[in-house]
mmCIF file of C-alpha atoms in Angstrom:
data_model
loop_
_atom_site.group_PDB
_atom_site.id
_atom_site.type_symbol
_atom_site.label_atom_id
_atom_site.label_comp_id
_atom_site.label_asym_id
_atom_site.label_seq_id
_atom_site.Cartn_x
_atom_site.Cartn_y
_atom_site.Cartn_z
ATOM 1 C CA UNK Z 790 79.779 18.453 -48.951
ATOM 2 C CA UNK Z 791 79.401 16.510 -45.567
ATOM 3 C CA UNK Z 792 78.397 18.539 -42.303
ATOM 4 C CA UNK Z 793 82.093 18.876 -40.971
ATOM 5 C CA UNK Z 794 83.052 20.249 -44.358
ATOM 6 C CA UNK Z 795 80.638 22.628 -44.287
ATOM 7 C CA UNK Z 796 81.670 24.124 -40.696
ATOM 8 C CA UNK Z 797 85.302 23.954 -41.800
ATOM 9 C CA UNK Z 798 84.430 26.011 -44.678
ATOM 10 C CA UNK Z 799 82.065 28.699 -42.335
ATOM 11 C CA UNK Z 800 84.917 29.202 -39.711
ATOM 12 C CA UNK Z 801 87.239 30.154 -43.041
ATOM 13 C CA UNK Z 802 84.811 32.264 -44.364
ATOM 14 C CA UNK Z 803 84.333 33.867 -40.457
ATOM 15 C CA UNK Z 804 87.923 34.258 -39.861
ATOM 16 C CA UNK Z 805 88.479 35.861 -43.449
ATOM 17 C CA UNK Z 806 85.894 38.282 -43.153
ATOM 18 C CA UNK Z 807 87.369 39.048 -39.456
ATOM 19 C CA UNK Z 808 90.526 39.677 -40.658
ATOM 20 C CA UNK Z 809 88.991 42.162 -43.331
ATOM 21 C CA UNK Z 810 87.029 44.108 -40.898
ATOM 22 C CA UNK Z 811 89.890 44.608 -38.482
ATOM 23 C CA UNK Z 812 92.032 45.780 -41.409
ATOM 24 C CA UNK Z 813 89.251 48.433 -42.345
ATOM 25 C CA UNK Z 814 89.226 49.256 -38.746
ATOM 26 C CA UNK Z 815 93.034 49.487 -38.197
ATOM 27 C CA UNK Z 816 92.856 52.016 -41.388
ATOM 28 C CA UNK Z 817 89.917 54.086 -40.081
ATOM 29 C CA UNK Z 818 91.845 54.608 -36.670
ATOM 30 C CA UNK Z 819 95.103 55.210 -38.258
ATOM 31 C CA UNK Z 820 93.193 58.080 -40.666
ATOM 32 C CA UNK Z 821 91.102 59.700 -37.914
ATOM 33 C CA UNK Z 822 93.948 62.199 -35.780
ATOM 34 C CA UNK Z 823 92.259 64.698 -33.148
ATOM 35 C CA UNK Z 824 94.017 67.507 -32.000
ATOM 36 C CA UNK Z 825 93.123 67.140 -28.729
ATOM 37 C CA UNK Z 826 92.240 63.478 -27.215
ATOM 38 C CA UNK Z 827 93.033 63.303 -23.489
ATOM 39 C CA UNK Z 828 94.013 59.807 -24.081
ATOM 40 C CA UNK Z 829 97.420 60.695 -25.843
ATOM 41 C CA UNK Z 830 99.306 61.680 -22.454
ATOM 42 C CA UNK Z 831 102.844 61.399 -22.071
ATOM 43 C CA UNK Z 832 103.289 60.600 -18.352
ATOM 44 C CA UNK Z 833 106.066 62.328 -16.613
ATOM 45 C CA UNK Z 834 108.293 59.726 -14.898
ATOM 46 C CA UNK Z 835 109.693 60.517 -11.229
ATOM 47 C CA UNK Z 836 113.033 61.624 -12.770
ATOM 48 C CA UNK Z 837 112.892 62.250 -16.169
ATOM 49 C CA UNK Z 838 110.730 62.694 -19.205
ATOM 50 C CA UNK Z 839 111.733 61.744 -22.938
ATOM 51 C CA UNK Z 840 111.758 64.153 -25.437
ATOM 52 C CA UNK Z 841 108.644 64.064 -27.711
ATOM 53 C CA UNK Z 842 108.337 64.052 -31.685
ATOM 54 C CA UNK Z 843 106.278 66.997 -33.015
ATOM 55 C CA UNK Z 844 104.705 66.931 -36.519
ATOM 56 C CA UNK Z 845 107.669 67.381 -38.480
ATOM 57 C CA UNK Z 846 109.233 64.710 -36.765
ATOM 58 C CA UNK Z 847 112.078 67.257 -35.068
ATOM 59 C CA UNK Z 848 112.041 66.135 -31.462
ATOM 60 C CA UNK Z 849 111.750 68.651 -28.430
ATOM 61 C CA UNK Z 850 111.414 68.134 -24.596
ATOM 62 C CA UNK Z 851 107.754 69.660 -24.299
ATOM 63 C CA UNK Z 852 106.621 68.833 -27.923
ATOM 64 C CA UNK Z 853 104.272 71.885 -28.707
ATOM 65 C CA UNK Z 854 105.429 74.188 -31.324
ATOM 66 C CA UNK Z 855 108.777 76.151 -30.708
ATOM 67 C CA UNK Z 856 107.086 79.594 -30.845
ATOM 68 C CA UNK Z 857 104.762 78.767 -27.709
ATOM 69 C CA UNK Z 858 107.140 76.571 -25.700
ATOM 70 C CA UNK Z 859 108.734 78.953 -23.036
ATOM 71 C CA UNK Z 860 110.303 75.767 -21.387
ATOM 72 C CA UNK Z 861 111.391 74.014 -24.554
ATOM 73 C CA UNK Z 862 115.192 74.519 -23.332
ATOM 74 C CA UNK Z 863 114.999 72.885 -19.976
ATOM 75 C CA UNK Z 864 115.930 69.449 -18.720
ATOM 76 C CA UNK Z 865 113.363 67.247 -18.031
ATOM 77 C CA UNK Z 866 114.003 67.452 -14.233
ATOM 78 C CA UNK Z 867 113.017 71.125 -14.249
ATOM 79 C CA UNK Z 868 110.278 70.746 -16.915
ATOM 80 C CA UNK Z 869 108.523 69.086 -14.674
ATOM 81 C CA UNK Z 870 109.407 71.290 -11.502
ATOM 82 C CA UNK Z 871 108.494 74.128 -13.419
ATOM 83 C CA UNK Z 872 104.729 72.530 -14.538
ATOM 84 C CA UNK Z 873 104.064 71.257 -10.709
ATOM 85 C CA UNK Z 874 105.037 74.302 -9.415
ATOM 86 C CA UNK Z 875 102.865 76.298 -12.138
ATOM 87 C CA UNK Z 876 99.354 74.365 -11.141
ATOM 88 C CA UNK Z 877 100.363 74.519 -6.941
ATOM 89 C CA UNK Z 878 101.009 78.022 -7.533
ATOM 90 C CA UNK Z 879 97.611 78.614 -9.395
ATOM 91 C CA UNK Z 880 95.874 76.464 -6.374
ATOM 92 C CA UNK Z 881 97.801 78.774 -3.681
ATOM 93 C CA UNK Z 882 96.230 81.729 -5.176
ATOM 94 C CA UNK Z 883 92.792 80.238 -4.697
ATOM 95 C CA UNK Z 884 93.752 79.358 -0.968
ATOM 96 C CA UNK Z 885 95.181 82.723 -0.043
ATOM 97 C CA UNK Z 886 92.352 84.821 -1.601
ATOM 98 C CA UNK Z 887 90.259 86.456 1.445
ATOM 99 C CA UNK Z 888 87.425 86.630 -1.467
ATOM 100 C CA UNK Z 889 87.395 83.226 -2.333
ATOM 101 C CA UNK Z 890 87.695 81.879 1.296
ATOM 102 C CA UNK Z 891 84.390 83.539 1.793
ATOM 103 C CA UNK Z 892 82.780 81.850 -1.083
ATOM 104 C CA UNK Z 893 84.256 78.454 -0.927
ATOM 105 C CA UNK Z 894 84.978 78.008 3.032
ATOM 106 C CA UNK Z 895 82.634 76.650 3.112
ATOM 107 C CA UNK Z 896 80.675 76.310 0.028
ATOM 108 C CA UNK Z 897 76.644 76.480 0.004
ATOM 109 C CA UNK Z 898 74.761 74.316 -1.868
ATOM 110 C CA UNK Z 899 71.692 75.913 -3.517
ATOM 111 C CA UNK Z 900 68.688 77.492 -1.454
ATOM 112 C CA UNK Z 901 65.932 75.172 -2.082
ATOM 113 C CA UNK Z 902 65.941 72.389 0.589
ATOM 114 C CA UNK Z 903 66.284 68.411 -0.342
ATOM 115 C CA UNK Z 904 62.955 66.824 -0.024
ATOM 116 C CA UNK Z 905 62.880 63.093 1.244
ATOM 117 C CA UNK Z 906 60.040 60.708 2.200
ATOM 118 C CA UNK Z 907 59.033 62.460 5.516
ATOM 119 C CA UNK Z 908 61.218 65.272 5.817
ATOM 120 C CA UNK Z 909 63.812 67.340 4.502
ATOM 121 C CA UNK Z 910 67.182 68.822 4.889
ATOM 122 C CA UNK Z 911 68.579 72.416 4.385
ATOM 123 C CA UNK Z 912 70.902 74.821 4.814
ATOM 124 C CA UNK Z 913 73.706 72.234 3.259
ATOM 125 C CA UNK Z 914 77.526 73.428 3.493
ATOM 126 C CA UNK Z 915 80.567 72.092 1.864
ATOM 127 C CA UNK Z 916 83.792 72.048 3.775
ATOM 128 C CA UNK Z 917 87.640 71.862 3.295
ATOM 129 C CA UNK Z 918 87.501 72.574 -0.765
ATOM 130 C CA UNK Z 919 90.418 75.442 0.036
ATOM 131 C CA UNK Z 920 92.789 72.189 0.572
ATOM 132 C CA UNK Z 921 92.422 71.582 -3.263
ATOM 133 C CA UNK Z 922 95.466 69.791 -3.979
ATOM 134 C CA UNK Z 923 97.752 68.496 -7.114
ATOM 135 C CA UNK Z 924 97.727 64.575 -7.022
ATOM 136 C CA UNK Z 925 100.663 62.790 -8.427
ATOM 137 C CA UNK Z 926 102.787 64.590 -11.277
ATOM 138 C CA UNK Z 927 101.263 66.371 -13.929
ATOM 139 C CA UNK Z 928 101.204 65.161 -17.641
ATOM 140 C CA UNK Z 929 101.703 66.450 -20.913
ATOM 141 C CA UNK Z 930 99.297 65.941 -24.046
ATOM 142 C CA UNK Z 931 101.755 65.170 -26.328
ATOM 143 C CA UNK Z 932 102.511 67.808 -29.359
ATOM 144 C CA UNK Z 933 99.764 70.177 -27.655
ATOM 145 C CA UNK Z 934 100.774 71.689 -24.902
ATOM 146 C CA UNK Z 935 98.292 71.021 -23.079
ATOM 147 C CA UNK Z 936 98.844 70.089 -19.132
ATOM 148 C CA UNK Z 937 96.711 67.284 -17.447
ATOM 149 C CA UNK Z 938 96.308 66.935 -14.144
ATOM 150 C CA UNK Z 939 94.532 64.948 -11.396
ATOM 151 C CA UNK Z 940 93.093 67.209 -8.334
ATOM 152 C CA UNK Z 941 92.244 65.813 -4.866
ATOM 153 C CA UNK Z 942 90.384 67.043 -1.508
ATOM 154 C CA UNK Z 943 90.801 64.193 1.114
ATOM 155 C CA UNK Z 944 89.342 66.150 4.230
ATOM 156 C CA UNK Z 945 85.832 67.114 2.699
ATOM 157 C CA UNK Z 946 83.102 68.083 5.500
ATOM 158 C CA UNK Z 947 79.535 68.310 5.127
ATOM 159 C CA UNK Z 948 76.951 69.912 7.392
ATOM 160 C CA UNK Z 949 73.208 70.495 7.469
ATOM 161 C CA UNK Z 950 69.680 71.202 8.905
ATOM 162 C CA UNK Z 951 67.104 69.062 8.835
ATOM 163 C CA UNK Z 952 63.187 68.510 9.613
ATOM 164 C CA UNK Z 953 61.717 64.631 10.214
ATOM 165 C CA UNK Z 954 58.285 63.856 10.685
ATOM 166 C CA UNK Z 955 57.446 60.475 11.815
ATOM 167 C CA UNK Z 956 54.095 60.862 12.599
ATOM 168 C CA UNK Z 957 51.732 64.015 12.126
ATOM 169 C CA UNK Z 958 52.327 64.940 15.699
ATOM 170 C CA UNK Z 959 55.914 63.683 16.498
ATOM 171 C CA UNK Z 960 58.528 65.915 14.425
ATOM 172 C CA UNK Z 961 61.884 66.398 14.847
ATOM 173 C CA UNK Z 962 64.840 69.099 13.721
ATOM 174 C CA UNK Z 963 68.734 69.182 14.341
ATOM 175 C CA UNK Z 964 71.659 69.460 12.845
ATOM 176 C CA UNK Z 965 74.010 67.134 10.834
ATOM 177 C CA UNK Z 966 77.439 66.841 10.673
ATOM 178 C CA UNK Z 967 79.716 64.535 8.596
ATOM 179 C CA UNK Z 968 82.550 63.791 6.214
ATOM 180 C CA UNK Z 969 82.600 62.934 2.419
ATOM 181 C CA UNK Z 970 85.521 60.526 1.640
ATOM 182 C CA UNK Z 971 87.075 62.184 -1.203
ATOM 183 C CA UNK Z 972 86.305 64.737 -4.095
ATOM 184 C CA UNK Z 973 88.505 63.738 -7.262
ATOM 185 C CA UNK Z 974 88.452 66.210 -10.300
ATOM 186 C CA UNK Z 975 90.364 66.202 -13.962
ATOM 187 C CA UNK Z 976 91.811 69.510 -15.238
ATOM 188 C CA UNK Z 977 93.289 70.329 -18.573
ATOM 189 C CA UNK Z 978 95.030 73.830 -19.351
ATOM 190 C CA UNK Z 979 96.632 74.938 -22.622
ATOM 191 C CA UNK Z 980 99.784 76.276 -21.802
ATOM 192 C CA UNK Z 981 101.145 79.518 -22.863
ATOM 193 C CA UNK Z 982 103.815 82.110 -21.387
ATOM 194 C CA UNK Z 983 101.731 84.392 -20.109
ATOM 195 C CA UNK Z 984 97.910 83.661 -20.411
ATOM 196 C CA UNK Z 985 97.362 80.044 -20.212
ATOM 197 C CA UNK Z 986 93.733 78.569 -20.987
ATOM 198 C CA UNK Z 987 91.328 76.236 -18.902
ATOM 199 C CA UNK Z 988 90.236 73.425 -21.177
ATOM 200 C CA UNK Z 989 88.289 71.509 -18.607
ATOM 201 C CA UNK Z 990 87.498 71.114 -15.130
ATOM 202 C CA UNK Z 991 85.264 68.226 -14.369
ATOM 203 C CA UNK Z 992 84.707 66.483 -10.818
ATOM 204 C CA UNK Z 993 84.590 63.079 -11.376
ATOM 205 C CA UNK Z 994 84.259 61.554 -8.244
ATOM 206 C CA UNK Z 995 82.819 62.316 -4.428
ATOM 207 C CA UNK Z 996 82.811 59.690 -1.987
ATOM 208 C CA UNK Z 997 80.248 58.414 0.698
ATOM 209 C CA UNK Z 998 79.011 60.562 3.305
ATOM 210 C CA UNK Z 999 79.839 59.033 6.999
ATOM 211 C CA UNK Z 1000 78.248 60.531 10.476
ATOM 212 C CA UNK Z 1001 80.322 62.527 12.981
ATOM 213 C CA UNK Z 1002 77.921 64.300 15.033
ATOM 214 C CA UNK Z 1003 73.883 64.126 15.060
ATOM 215 C CA UNK Z 1004 71.453 65.884 17.275
ATOM 216 C CA UNK Z 1005 67.642 66.193 17.438
ATOM 217 C CA UNK Z 1006 66.424 62.893 17.764
ATOM 218 C CA UNK Z 1007 65.843 60.474 20.686
ATOM 219 C CA UNK Z 1008 67.663 57.561 21.477
ATOM 220 C CA UNK Z 1009 65.168 55.367 20.325
ATOM 221 C CA UNK Z 1010 64.627 56.970 17.238
ATOM 222 C CA UNK Z 1011 68.234 57.888 16.548
ATOM 223 C CA UNK Z 1012 69.297 55.134 14.421
ATOM 224 C CA UNK Z 1013 66.565 55.291 12.141
ATOM 225 C CA UNK Z 1014 66.649 59.077 11.036
ATOM 226 C CA UNK Z 1015 70.095 59.183 11.050
ATOM 227 C CA UNK Z 1016 70.231 56.558 8.452
ATOM 228 C CA UNK Z 1017 67.760 58.450 6.503
ATOM 229 C CA UNK Z 1018 69.860 61.637 6.600
ATOM 230 C CA UNK Z 1019 72.565 59.577 5.511
ATOM 231 C CA UNK Z 1020 70.519 58.014 2.603
ATOM 232 C CA UNK Z 1021 69.578 61.644 1.382
ATOM 233 C CA UNK Z 1022 72.837 63.140 1.285
ATOM 234 C CA UNK Z 1023 74.760 60.257 -0.250
ATOM 235 C CA UNK Z 1024 71.528 59.573 -3.107
ATOM 236 C CA UNK Z 1025 72.653 63.572 -3.501
ATOM 237 C CA UNK Z 1026 76.247 63.520 -4.312
ATOM 238 C CA UNK Z 1027 75.619 64.288 -7.863
ATOM 239 C CA UNK Z 1028 74.137 67.412 -7.103
ATOM 240 C CA UNK Z 1029 77.095 68.169 -4.691
ATOM 241 C CA UNK Z 1030 79.580 67.490 -7.450
ATOM 242 C CA UNK Z 1031 77.814 69.704 -9.889
ATOM 243 C CA UNK Z 1032 77.802 72.587 -7.506
ATOM 244 C CA UNK Z 1033 81.399 72.109 -6.887
ATOM 245 C CA UNK Z 1034 82.527 71.985 -10.238
ATOM 246 C CA UNK Z 1035 80.305 74.731 -11.348
ATOM 247 C CA UNK Z 1036 81.813 77.031 -8.501
ATOM 248 C CA UNK Z 1037 85.550 76.112 -9.059
ATOM 249 C CA UNK Z 1038 85.821 76.043 -12.800
ATOM 250 C CA UNK Z 1039 85.306 79.803 -13.210
ATOM 251 C CA UNK Z 1040 87.895 80.209 -9.969
ATOM 252 C CA UNK Z 1041 90.618 78.122 -11.432
ATOM 253 C CA UNK Z 1042 90.129 80.075 -14.932
ATOM 254 C CA UNK Z 1043 90.385 83.348 -13.217
ATOM 255 C CA UNK Z 1044 93.354 82.588 -11.131
ATOM 256 C CA UNK Z 1045 95.424 80.655 -14.516
ATOM 257 C CA UNK Z 1046 95.368 84.522 -15.310
ATOM 258 C CA UNK Z 1047 96.988 86.182 -12.629
ATOM 259 C CA UNK Z 1048 100.155 83.105 -12.278
ATOM 260 C CA UNK Z 1049 102.683 83.971 -14.973
ATOM 261 C CA UNK Z 1050 104.630 80.622 -16.021
ATOM 262 C CA UNK Z 1051 107.454 82.917 -17.118
ATOM 263 C CA UNK Z 1052 108.165 83.935 -13.460
ATOM 264 C CA UNK Z 1053 107.919 80.541 -12.091
ATOM 265 C CA UNK Z 1054 110.287 79.406 -14.704
ATOM 266 C CA UNK Z 1055 112.683 82.434 -13.869
ATOM 267 C CA UNK Z 1056 112.117 81.666 -9.974
ATOM 268 C CA UNK Z 1057 113.352 77.948 -11.031
ATOM 269 C CA UNK Z 1058 116.194 78.724 -13.349
ATOM 270 C CA UNK Z 1059 117.546 81.324 -10.735
#
């Protein structure tokens, strides 16, 4: 066989094996069904939501089992109003709770100082978490009755005390006030008429830090120390993310028990 013939044969064999592989993979994907996959999301358009199919092929506006579907008789526009209001009401409960205001406004990071070369920062406080709000319309995971939403805080503040040693005899102490560009979170709730269940609360992003006010250093050293402190807090954003997540998760879970989906439906219908 010529060299050209060998090349053509190899390409044909490769194409055949690749087609067989794709067929097998496609069969595997069809056979793998998960009851809860966040990728299987039906987005609510601004004005309407199409009906969704449930397991037996019948159609319902929300798409989970009829016995646990308290809003199945609603028009799409009202469904959207109910589910948006349900989440908003939960977040309002958090904002209006005197106890939670003390815990969350501001939220103190761990007591242990955050150390860096030549110094450390301590008494780190995160403010603005009470402005946590829904970002855009909620979404619905088809067939499961699971509400999915994106949350955000856009005016997050950060402050801390610092100590910085330039040389053994030259030490600085002061205060740093700044802001974090944003905080974004994902929320999944299994809906029920009386008590819904929090499936997931995850802080997915904390924005970079910007300096607003800085005290304790001379004009000559202001820039260098300021950069060191800003770098330190930016390097510890994951620590902030984990702290916010661990504190807010049980708070949201508890507030969900206080907000009645049934009452929200009644208020919107009447």
